[in-house]
Structure formats: structure tokens, C-alpha cells
mmCIF file of C-alpha atoms in Angstrom:
data_model
loop_
_atom_site.group_PDB
_atom_site.id
_atom_site.type_symbol
_atom_site.label_atom_id
_atom_site.label_comp_id
_atom_site.label_asym_id
_atom_site.label_seq_id
_atom_site.Cartn_x
_atom_site.Cartn_y
_atom_site.Cartn_z
ATOM 1 C CA UNK A 211 11.256 -51.550 -13.934
ATOM 2 C CA UNK A 212 8.618 -50.127 -11.430
ATOM 3 C CA UNK A 213 11.087 -47.497 -10.236
ATOM 4 C CA UNK A 214 11.999 -46.663 -13.707
ATOM 5 C CA UNK A 215 8.538 -46.187 -14.868
ATOM 6 C CA UNK A 216 7.802 -44.086 -11.789
ATOM 7 C CA UNK A 217 10.590 -41.691 -12.694
ATOM 8 C CA UNK A 218 9.283 -41.701 -16.442
ATOM 9 C CA UNK A 219 5.763 -40.888 -14.648
ATOM 10 C CA UNK A 220 7.384 -38.145 -12.723
ATOM 11 C CA UNK A 221 8.956 -36.176 -15.701
ATOM 12 C CA UNK A 222 5.221 -36.617 -17.791
ATOM 13 C CA UNK A 223 3.696 -34.876 -14.760
ATOM 14 C CA UNK A 224 6.279 -32.080 -14.080
ATOM 15 C CA UNK A 225 5.878 -31.753 -17.735
ATOM 16 C CA UNK A 226 2.302 -31.683 -17.796
ATOM 17 C CA UNK A 227 1.922 -29.427 -15.234
ATOM 18 C CA UNK A 228 4.645 -26.450 -16.354
ATOM 19 C CA UNK A 229 2.863 -26.836 -20.068
ATOM 20 C CA UNK A 230 0.321 -25.003 -17.972
ATOM 21 C CA UNK A 231 2.443 -22.292 -16.419
ATOM 22 C CA UNK A 232 2.139 -18.650 -17.284
ATOM 23 C CA UNK A 233 4.895 -16.958 -19.450
ATOM 24 C CA UNK A 234 4.689 -14.437 -16.440
ATOM 25 C CA UNK A 235 5.804 -16.818 -14.037
ATOM 26 C CA UNK A 236 8.411 -18.146 -16.584
ATOM 27 C CA UNK A 237 9.838 -14.686 -16.746
ATOM 28 C CA UNK A 238 9.682 -14.231 -13.100
ATOM 29 C CA UNK A 239 11.787 -17.265 -12.536
ATOM 30 C CA UNK A 240 14.447 -16.049 -15.361
ATOM 31 C CA UNK A 241 14.729 -12.829 -13.125
ATOM 32 C CA UNK A 242 14.814 -14.749 -10.271
ATOM 33 C CA UNK A 243 17.656 -16.932 -11.702
ATOM 34 C CA UNK A 244 19.467 -14.515 -13.028
ATOM 35 C CA UNK A 245 19.462 -12.139 -10.084
ATOM 36 C CA UNK A 246 20.960 -15.298 -7.651
ATOM 37 C CA UNK A 247 24.341 -14.946 -5.629
ATOM 38 C CA UNK A 248 26.818 -16.755 -8.239
ATOM 39 C CA UNK A 249 28.783 -18.261 -5.503
ATOM 40 C CA UNK A 250 25.547 -20.067 -4.157
ATOM 41 C CA UNK A 251 24.197 -23.370 -6.112
ATOM 42 C CA UNK A 252 21.731 -23.767 -3.311
ATOM 43 C CA UNK A 253 20.066 -20.145 -3.999
ATOM 44 C CA UNK A 254 20.060 -21.023 -7.787
ATOM 45 C CA UNK A 255 18.085 -24.161 -7.226
ATOM 46 C CA UNK A 256 16.071 -22.844 -4.129
ATOM 47 C CA UNK A 257 17.170 -25.430 -2.149
ATOM 48 C CA UNK A 258 17.928 -25.387 1.721
ATOM 49 C CA UNK A 259 21.671 -26.060 3.133
ATOM 50 C CA UNK A 260 20.164 -29.184 4.016
ATOM 51 C CA UNK A 261 18.726 -30.654 1.398
ATOM 52 C CA UNK A 262 21.913 -31.676 -0.524
ATOM 53 C CA UNK A 263 21.269 -35.382 -1.367
ATOM 54 C CA UNK A 264 22.043 -36.288 -5.359
ATOM 55 C CA UNK A 265 17.959 -37.208 -5.567
ATOM 56 C CA UNK A 266 16.998 -33.721 -4.307
ATOM 57 C CA UNK A 267 19.436 -31.878 -6.061
ATOM 58 C CA UNK A 268 18.599 -33.476 -9.614
ATOM 59 C CA UNK A 269 14.672 -33.235 -8.917
ATOM 60 C CA UNK A 270 14.939 -29.519 -8.125
ATOM 61 C CA UNK A 271 16.832 -29.094 -11.281
ATOM 62 C CA UNK A 272 14.322 -30.936 -13.658
ATOM 63 C CA UNK A 273 11.566 -28.644 -11.834
ATOM 64 C CA UNK A 274 12.898 -25.725 -12.252
ATOM 65 C CA UNK A 275 14.663 -26.203 -15.969
ATOM 66 C CA UNK A 276 11.436 -27.094 -16.942
ATOM 67 C CA UNK A 277 10.154 -23.388 -16.077
ATOM 68 C CA UNK A 278 12.956 -21.988 -18.028
ATOM 69 C CA UNK A 279 13.435 -24.095 -20.914
ATOM 70 C CA UNK A 280 14.476 -21.625 -23.836
ATOM 71 C CA UNK A 281 11.883 -23.903 -26.021
ATOM 72 C CA UNK A 282 8.865 -23.138 -23.687
ATOM 73 C CA UNK A 283 10.109 -19.573 -22.001
ATOM 74 C CA UNK A 284 9.810 -16.819 -24.684
ATOM 75 C CA UNK A 285 12.264 -14.534 -22.234
ATOM 76 C CA UNK A 286 15.679 -13.278 -23.865
ATOM 77 C CA UNK A 287 17.816 -14.441 -21.213
ATOM 78 C CA UNK A 288 15.877 -17.946 -20.983
ATOM 79 C CA UNK A 289 18.917 -19.645 -22.182
ATOM 80 C CA UNK A 290 21.365 -18.168 -19.711
ATOM 81 C CA UNK A 291 19.066 -18.830 -16.752
ATOM 82 C CA UNK A 292 18.788 -22.576 -17.776
ATOM 83 C CA UNK A 293 22.726 -22.482 -18.170
ATOM 84 C CA UNK A 294 22.514 -21.219 -14.751
ATOM 85 C CA UNK A 295 20.765 -23.977 -13.339
ATOM 86 C CA UNK A 296 22.705 -26.927 -15.164
ATOM 87 C CA UNK A 297 26.113 -25.111 -13.780
ATOM 88 C CA UNK A 298 24.612 -25.249 -10.053
ATOM 89 C CA UNK A 299 23.375 -28.839 -10.371
ATOM 90 C CA UNK A 300 26.749 -29.582 -11.999
ATOM 91 C CA UNK A 301 28.579 -27.912 -8.871
ATOM 92 C CA UNK A 302 25.927 -29.581 -6.242
ATOM 93 C CA UNK A 303 26.665 -33.194 -7.593
ATOM 94 C CA UNK A 304 30.415 -32.561 -7.208
ATOM 95 C CA UNK A 305 31.151 -33.797 -3.425
ATOM 96 C CA UNK A 306 34.273 -31.707 -3.426
ATOM 97 C CA UNK A 307 32.263 -28.506 -4.310
ATOM 98 C CA UNK A 308 29.043 -29.334 -2.548
ATOM 99 C CA UNK A 309 31.433 -30.274 0.869
ATOM 100 C CA UNK A 310 33.186 -26.512 0.400
ATOM 101 C CA UNK A 311 30.384 -24.650 0.494
ATOM 102 C CA UNK A 312 28.782 -26.943 3.305
ATOM 103 C CA UNK A 313 31.356 -26.286 5.340
ATOM 104 C CA UNK A 314 31.239 -22.538 4.981
ATOM 105 C CA UNK A 315 27.527 -23.051 5.937
ATOM 106 C CA UNK A 316 28.616 -24.504 8.876
ATOM 107 C CA UNK A 317 31.192 -22.050 9.881
ATOM 108 C CA UNK A 318 28.241 -19.441 9.135
ATOM 109 C CA UNK A 319 25.959 -21.149 11.809
ATOM 110 C CA UNK A 320 28.569 -21.278 14.396
ATOM 111 C CA UNK A 321 29.419 -17.104 13.846
ATOM 112 C CA UNK A 322 25.359 -16.535 14.191
ATOM 113 C CA UNK A 323 25.420 -18.843 17.529
ATOM 114 C CA UNK A 324 28.239 -17.535 19.044
ATOM 115 C CA UNK A 325 26.172 -13.865 18.267
ATOM 116 C CA UNK A 326 23.259 -15.167 19.740
ATOM 117 C CA UNK A 327 24.948 -16.515 23.015
ATOM 118 C CA UNK A 328 26.243 -12.862 23.461
ATOM 119 C CA UNK A 329 22.803 -11.549 22.987
ATOM 120 C CA UNK A 330 21.118 -13.315 25.172
ATOM 121 C CA UNK A 331 24.176 -13.272 27.958
ATOM 122 C CA UNK A 332 22.650 -9.487 28.166
ATOM 123 C CA UNK A 333 18.622 -10.589 28.243
ATOM 124 C CA UNK A 334 18.402 -12.479 31.742
ATOM 125 C CA UNK A 335 15.064 -13.754 30.429
ATOM 126 C CA UNK A 336 15.937 -15.025 27.418
ATOM 127 C CA UNK A 337 19.180 -16.993 28.876
ATOM 128 C CA UNK A 338 16.694 -18.455 31.430
ATOM 129 C CA UNK A 339 14.354 -19.900 28.904
ATOM 130 C CA UNK A 340 17.067 -21.367 26.997
ATOM 131 C CA UNK A 341 18.561 -23.340 29.957
ATOM 132 C CA UNK A 342 14.744 -24.526 30.904
ATOM 133 C CA UNK A 343 14.343 -25.808 27.271
ATOM 134 C CA UNK A 344 17.021 -27.442 27.187
ATOM 135 C CA UNK A 345 18.339 -26.002 23.579
ATOM 136 C CA UNK A 346 15.003 -26.524 22.540
ATOM 137 C CA UNK A 347 14.496 -22.855 22.065
ATOM 138 C CA UNK A 348 17.505 -22.797 20.060
ATOM 139 C CA UNK A 349 16.709 -25.565 17.719
ATOM 140 C CA UNK A 350 13.426 -23.418 17.291
ATOM 141 C CA UNK A 351 15.170 -20.343 16.595
ATOM 142 C CA UNK A 352 17.361 -22.001 13.822
ATOM 143 C CA UNK A 353 14.521 -23.413 11.945
ATOM 144 C CA UNK A 354 13.182 -19.708 11.866
ATOM 145 C CA UNK A 355 12.841 -17.651 8.472
ATOM 146 C CA UNK A 356 14.533 -15.083 10.654
ATOM 147 C CA UNK A 357 17.693 -17.426 11.271
ATOM 148 C CA UNK A 358 17.382 -18.680 7.636
ATOM 149 C CA UNK A 359 17.679 -15.132 6.355
ATOM 150 C CA UNK A 360 20.904 -14.282 8.715
ATOM 151 C CA UNK A 361 22.487 -17.782 7.634
ATOM 152 C CA UNK A 362 22.138 -17.235 3.557
ATOM 153 C CA UNK A 363 23.669 -13.545 4.376
ATOM 154 C CA UNK A 364 26.626 -14.973 6.370
ATOM 155 C CA UNK A 365 26.968 -17.588 3.879
ATOM 156 C CA UNK A 366 27.305 -15.155 1.114
ATOM 157 C CA UNK A 367 29.643 -12.915 3.226
ATOM 158 C CA UNK A 368 32.232 -15.707 3.709
ATOM 159 C CA UNK A 369 31.704 -17.230 0.066
ATOM 160 C CA UNK A 370 32.444 -13.629 -0.958
ATOM 161 C CA UNK A 371 35.974 -13.534 1.425
ATOM 162 C CA UNK A 372 37.141 -17.241 0.545
ATOM 163 C CA UNK A 373 36.634 -16.186 -3.199
ATOM 164 C CA UNK A 374 38.431 -12.874 -2.476
ATOM 165 C CA UNK A 375 41.264 -14.523 -1.052
ATOM 166 C CA UNK A 376 41.480 -17.562 -3.797
ATOM 167 C CA UNK A 377 41.453 -14.041 -6.659
ATOM 168 C CA UNK A 378 44.163 -12.569 -4.704
ATOM 169 C CA UNK A 379 46.105 -15.956 -4.074
ATOM 170 C CA UNK A 380 45.769 -16.419 -8.266
ATOM 171 C CA UNK A 381 47.061 -13.109 -8.891
ATOM 172 C CA UNK A 382 49.935 -13.519 -6.613
ATOM 173 C CA UNK A 383 50.695 -16.609 -8.400
ATOM 174 C CA UNK A 384 49.926 -15.007 -11.596
ATOM 175 C CA UNK A 385 52.842 -12.500 -10.950
ATOM 176 C CA UNK A 386 55.136 -14.656 -9.708
ATOM 177 C CA UNK A 387 54.790 -17.062 -12.358
ATOM 178 C CA UNK A 388 55.438 -13.805 -14.814
ATOM 179 C CA UNK A 389 58.120 -12.830 -12.824
ATOM 180 C CA UNK A 390 59.973 -15.730 -13.214
ATOM 181 C CA UNK A 391 59.232 -15.953 -16.762
ATOM 182 C CA UNK A 392 60.901 -12.649 -17.500
ATOM 183 C CA UNK A 393 63.830 -13.901 -15.454
ATOM 184 C CA UNK A 394 64.529 -16.897 -17.219
ATOM 185 C CA UNK A 395 63.906 -14.759 -20.765
ATOM 186 C CA UNK A 396 66.493 -12.324 -19.637
ATOM 187 C CA UNK A 397 68.892 -15.414 -18.695
ATOM 188 C CA UNK A 398 68.579 -16.696 -21.940
ATOM 189 C CA UNK A 399 69.118 -13.586 -23.750
ATOM 190 C CA UNK A 400 72.332 -12.877 -21.760
ATOM 191 C CA UNK A 401 73.525 -16.432 -22.418
ATOM 192 C CA UNK A 402 72.559 -15.968 -26.150
ATOM 193 C CA UNK A 403 74.691 -12.944 -26.260
ATOM 194 C CA UNK A 404 77.260 -14.430 -24.566
ATOM 195 C CA UNK A 405 77.112 -17.263 -27.469
ATOM 196 C CA UNK A 406 76.960 -14.747 -30.234
ATOM 197 C CA UNK A 407 79.817 -12.997 -28.379
ATOM 198 C CA UNK A 408 81.846 -15.891 -28.305
ATOM 199 C CA UNK A 409 81.063 -16.893 -31.695
ATOM 200 C CA UNK A 410 82.006 -13.751 -33.320
ATOM 201 C CA UNK A 411 85.421 -13.523 -31.146
ATOM 202 C CA UNK A 412 86.139 -17.119 -32.359
ATOM 203 C CA UNK A 413 85.336 -16.570 -36.247
ATOM 204 C CA UNK A 414 87.993 -13.427 -36.306
ATOM 205 C CA UNK A 415 90.473 -15.676 -34.681
ATOM 206 C CA UNK A 416 92.560 -16.213 -37.879
ATOM 207 C CA UNK A 417 92.521 -12.513 -38.576
ATOM 208 C CA UNK A 418 93.889 -11.809 -35.092
ATOM 209 C CA UNK A 419 96.584 -14.127 -35.323
ATOM 210 C CA UNK A 420 97.697 -12.623 -39.078
ATOM 211 C CA UNK A 421 97.632 -9.434 -37.280
ATOM 212 C CA UNK A 422 99.728 -10.353 -34.565
ATOM 213 C CA UNK A 423 102.196 -12.029 -37.359
ATOM 214 C CA UNK A 424 102.307 -9.145 -39.068
ATOM 215 C CA UNK A 425 102.917 -7.145 -36.335
ATOM 216 C CA UNK A 426 105.781 -9.388 -34.980
ATOM 217 C CA UNK A 427 107.613 -9.202 -38.417
ATOM 218 C CA UNK A 428 106.895 -5.255 -38.680
ATOM 219 C CA UNK A 429 108.942 -5.382 -35.386
ATOM 220 C CA UNK A 430 112.100 -6.844 -36.444
ATOM 221 C CA UNK A 431 112.940 -4.684 -39.444
ATOM 222 C CA UNK A 432 112.353 -1.329 -38.625
ATOM 223 C CA UNK A 433 111.596 1.060 -41.528
ATOM 224 C CA UNK A 434 113.520 4.166 -42.258
ATOM 225 C CA UNK A 435 112.065 6.984 -40.268
ATOM 226 C CA UNK A 436 110.866 4.974 -37.718
ATOM 227 C CA UNK A 437 111.319 5.440 -34.359
ATOM 228 C CA UNK A 438 113.141 2.927 -32.411
ATOM 229 C CA UNK A 439 111.773 1.974 -28.873
ATOM 230 C CA UNK A 440 113.971 3.383 -25.844
ATOM 231 C CA UNK A 441 116.956 1.753 -24.453
ATOM 232 C CA UNK A 442 118.416 1.682 -20.958
ATOM 233 C CA UNK A 443 122.184 2.284 -20.165
ATOM 234 C CA UNK A 444 123.339 0.536 -17.477
ATOM 235 C CA UNK A 445 126.741 1.651 -17.105
ATOM 236 C CA UNK A 446 125.973 3.275 -13.398
ATOM 237 C CA UNK A 447 124.233 0.430 -11.618
ATOM 238 C CA UNK A 448 123.023 2.946 -9.161
ATOM 239 C CA UNK A 449 121.116 4.999 -12.125
ATOM 240 C CA UNK A 450 119.185 4.136 -15.000
ATOM 241 C CA UNK A 451 119.147 6.265 -17.893
ATOM 242 C CA UNK A 452 117.004 6.354 -20.879
ATOM 243 C CA UNK A 453 117.857 6.961 -24.102
ATOM 244 C CA UNK A 454 115.859 9.456 -26.030
ATOM 245 C CA UNK A 455 114.534 8.077 -29.399
ATOM 246 C CA UNK A 456 116.654 9.263 -32.499
ATOM 247 C CA UNK A 457 115.340 9.859 -35.709
ATOM 248 C CA UNK A 458 117.657 7.918 -38.044
ATOM 249 C CA UNK A 459 118.152 9.451 -41.391
#
């Protein structure tokens, strides 16, 4: 009960505090939110990358959402900003989404560390200082504003690259699915035409049989004036003679 009351009291204090926030401050927050890099939910919630506990995420969301809530903020895009915050919270509370983004943060840190080591090799004094401090200078540097800005830019770069690859892969999959679907439709159309041809052929079977019978009958009885097929003369076994058709009158 104590924890529940504490949470309620905290919400009331937040609401009372933000009730006094000026309209200009609210508008500025809307502008900030809408200018954030869309693939980085940490940026929307103004959270450092190492603050990823569900409690930190929910608390920060409550705080910022009160700033831009459409009922309190008159900015025409307040609703859009409020929705962007809600989406950012949802992403960070999803452990798979959060772990993916943090994996990109780790990769970005590694790239910046490698880059810094290369720079230190060129600067003997900095290299000696780093060895003497046993890594303390590196830790201090990574906590500096300069490093945090570089990290933010590098994370943006990596997330953009990954999103571009994802979209290219999705496009290829879509194209392949479209090709397969087209092939299937062409195959179906081919089988359809074949069935229709077979049905048509079978439908004319009686007519063809009847025509053949008529032909056989007429072939046995030649009409007057009709030419007969040539006959072979076989008196001479070494030669073949063809009798020319003779018209009988």
C-alpha cells in the first residue's frame, strides 16, 4: 500500500508541477520531440543509453507526456508528439526492441574506442597518460559530453544503416514474392487454357467421329466424274508404274 500511495503522490506532484509549465515550454517540447531521430526511442524520452530499466522508462514517459498532453498543450502537433512518446515507451519496454538498439550502442562504442586508440598512437603524451591512469582517463572521456555526442551520432549512423539494409531485404523479398506469384498465375493460366482446349476437343469428338464415318463411306463409293487414287502396276518387278487418274464419263 505504501508503494502504491507513493506512486500516486508522485503522479499528483508531477501533475501539479506541470500545471504551472508555460505554454512556450510545452511548445518547445513538442518541437523537440518531433525533431528527434525516428529510430532512436532513447532520444524521444531524453534518456541516456544506460538508463534502460522499465522504471526509468515509465517515469520519464509520465513526465514528458504531461508536458505535451493534447488536453494541456495547445500546439497543433501536440497529439503527434504525445503519440511519438507513447511509441518510444512501447519500444523500450519491449526487451527485444531495447536489446537491438543497445546492441547498436555497443557497436558504436567499440568503433569510437578503436578510433580513439588510433589517435592515441599518434599522441605519445596522451598514450603515456592513459597507461599511468590504468584506464581511468578512458572512463572519464566516455562520460564526457564530447564522447556522448559522438556516441549519439554514431548510433544514429548504425541504426540508419541497419534500417536501410532491412528495407532493401524487405524489398527483395517483396519482389521475389511478386515474381513467384506471377509465375504461379501464368502456370494456372496455362493449365486453364490446356483444360479448355481438352474440353473443347472432347466436346467435338462425336462430330469428328461422324465426319470420319462419312468420309469412309464416301470413299468406298465413288461418285460419277470423281477421280480415283492412282494404282501401281506391278507386272515388272524392277519398275513401278503409276497409272494416271482417268476421268470416267
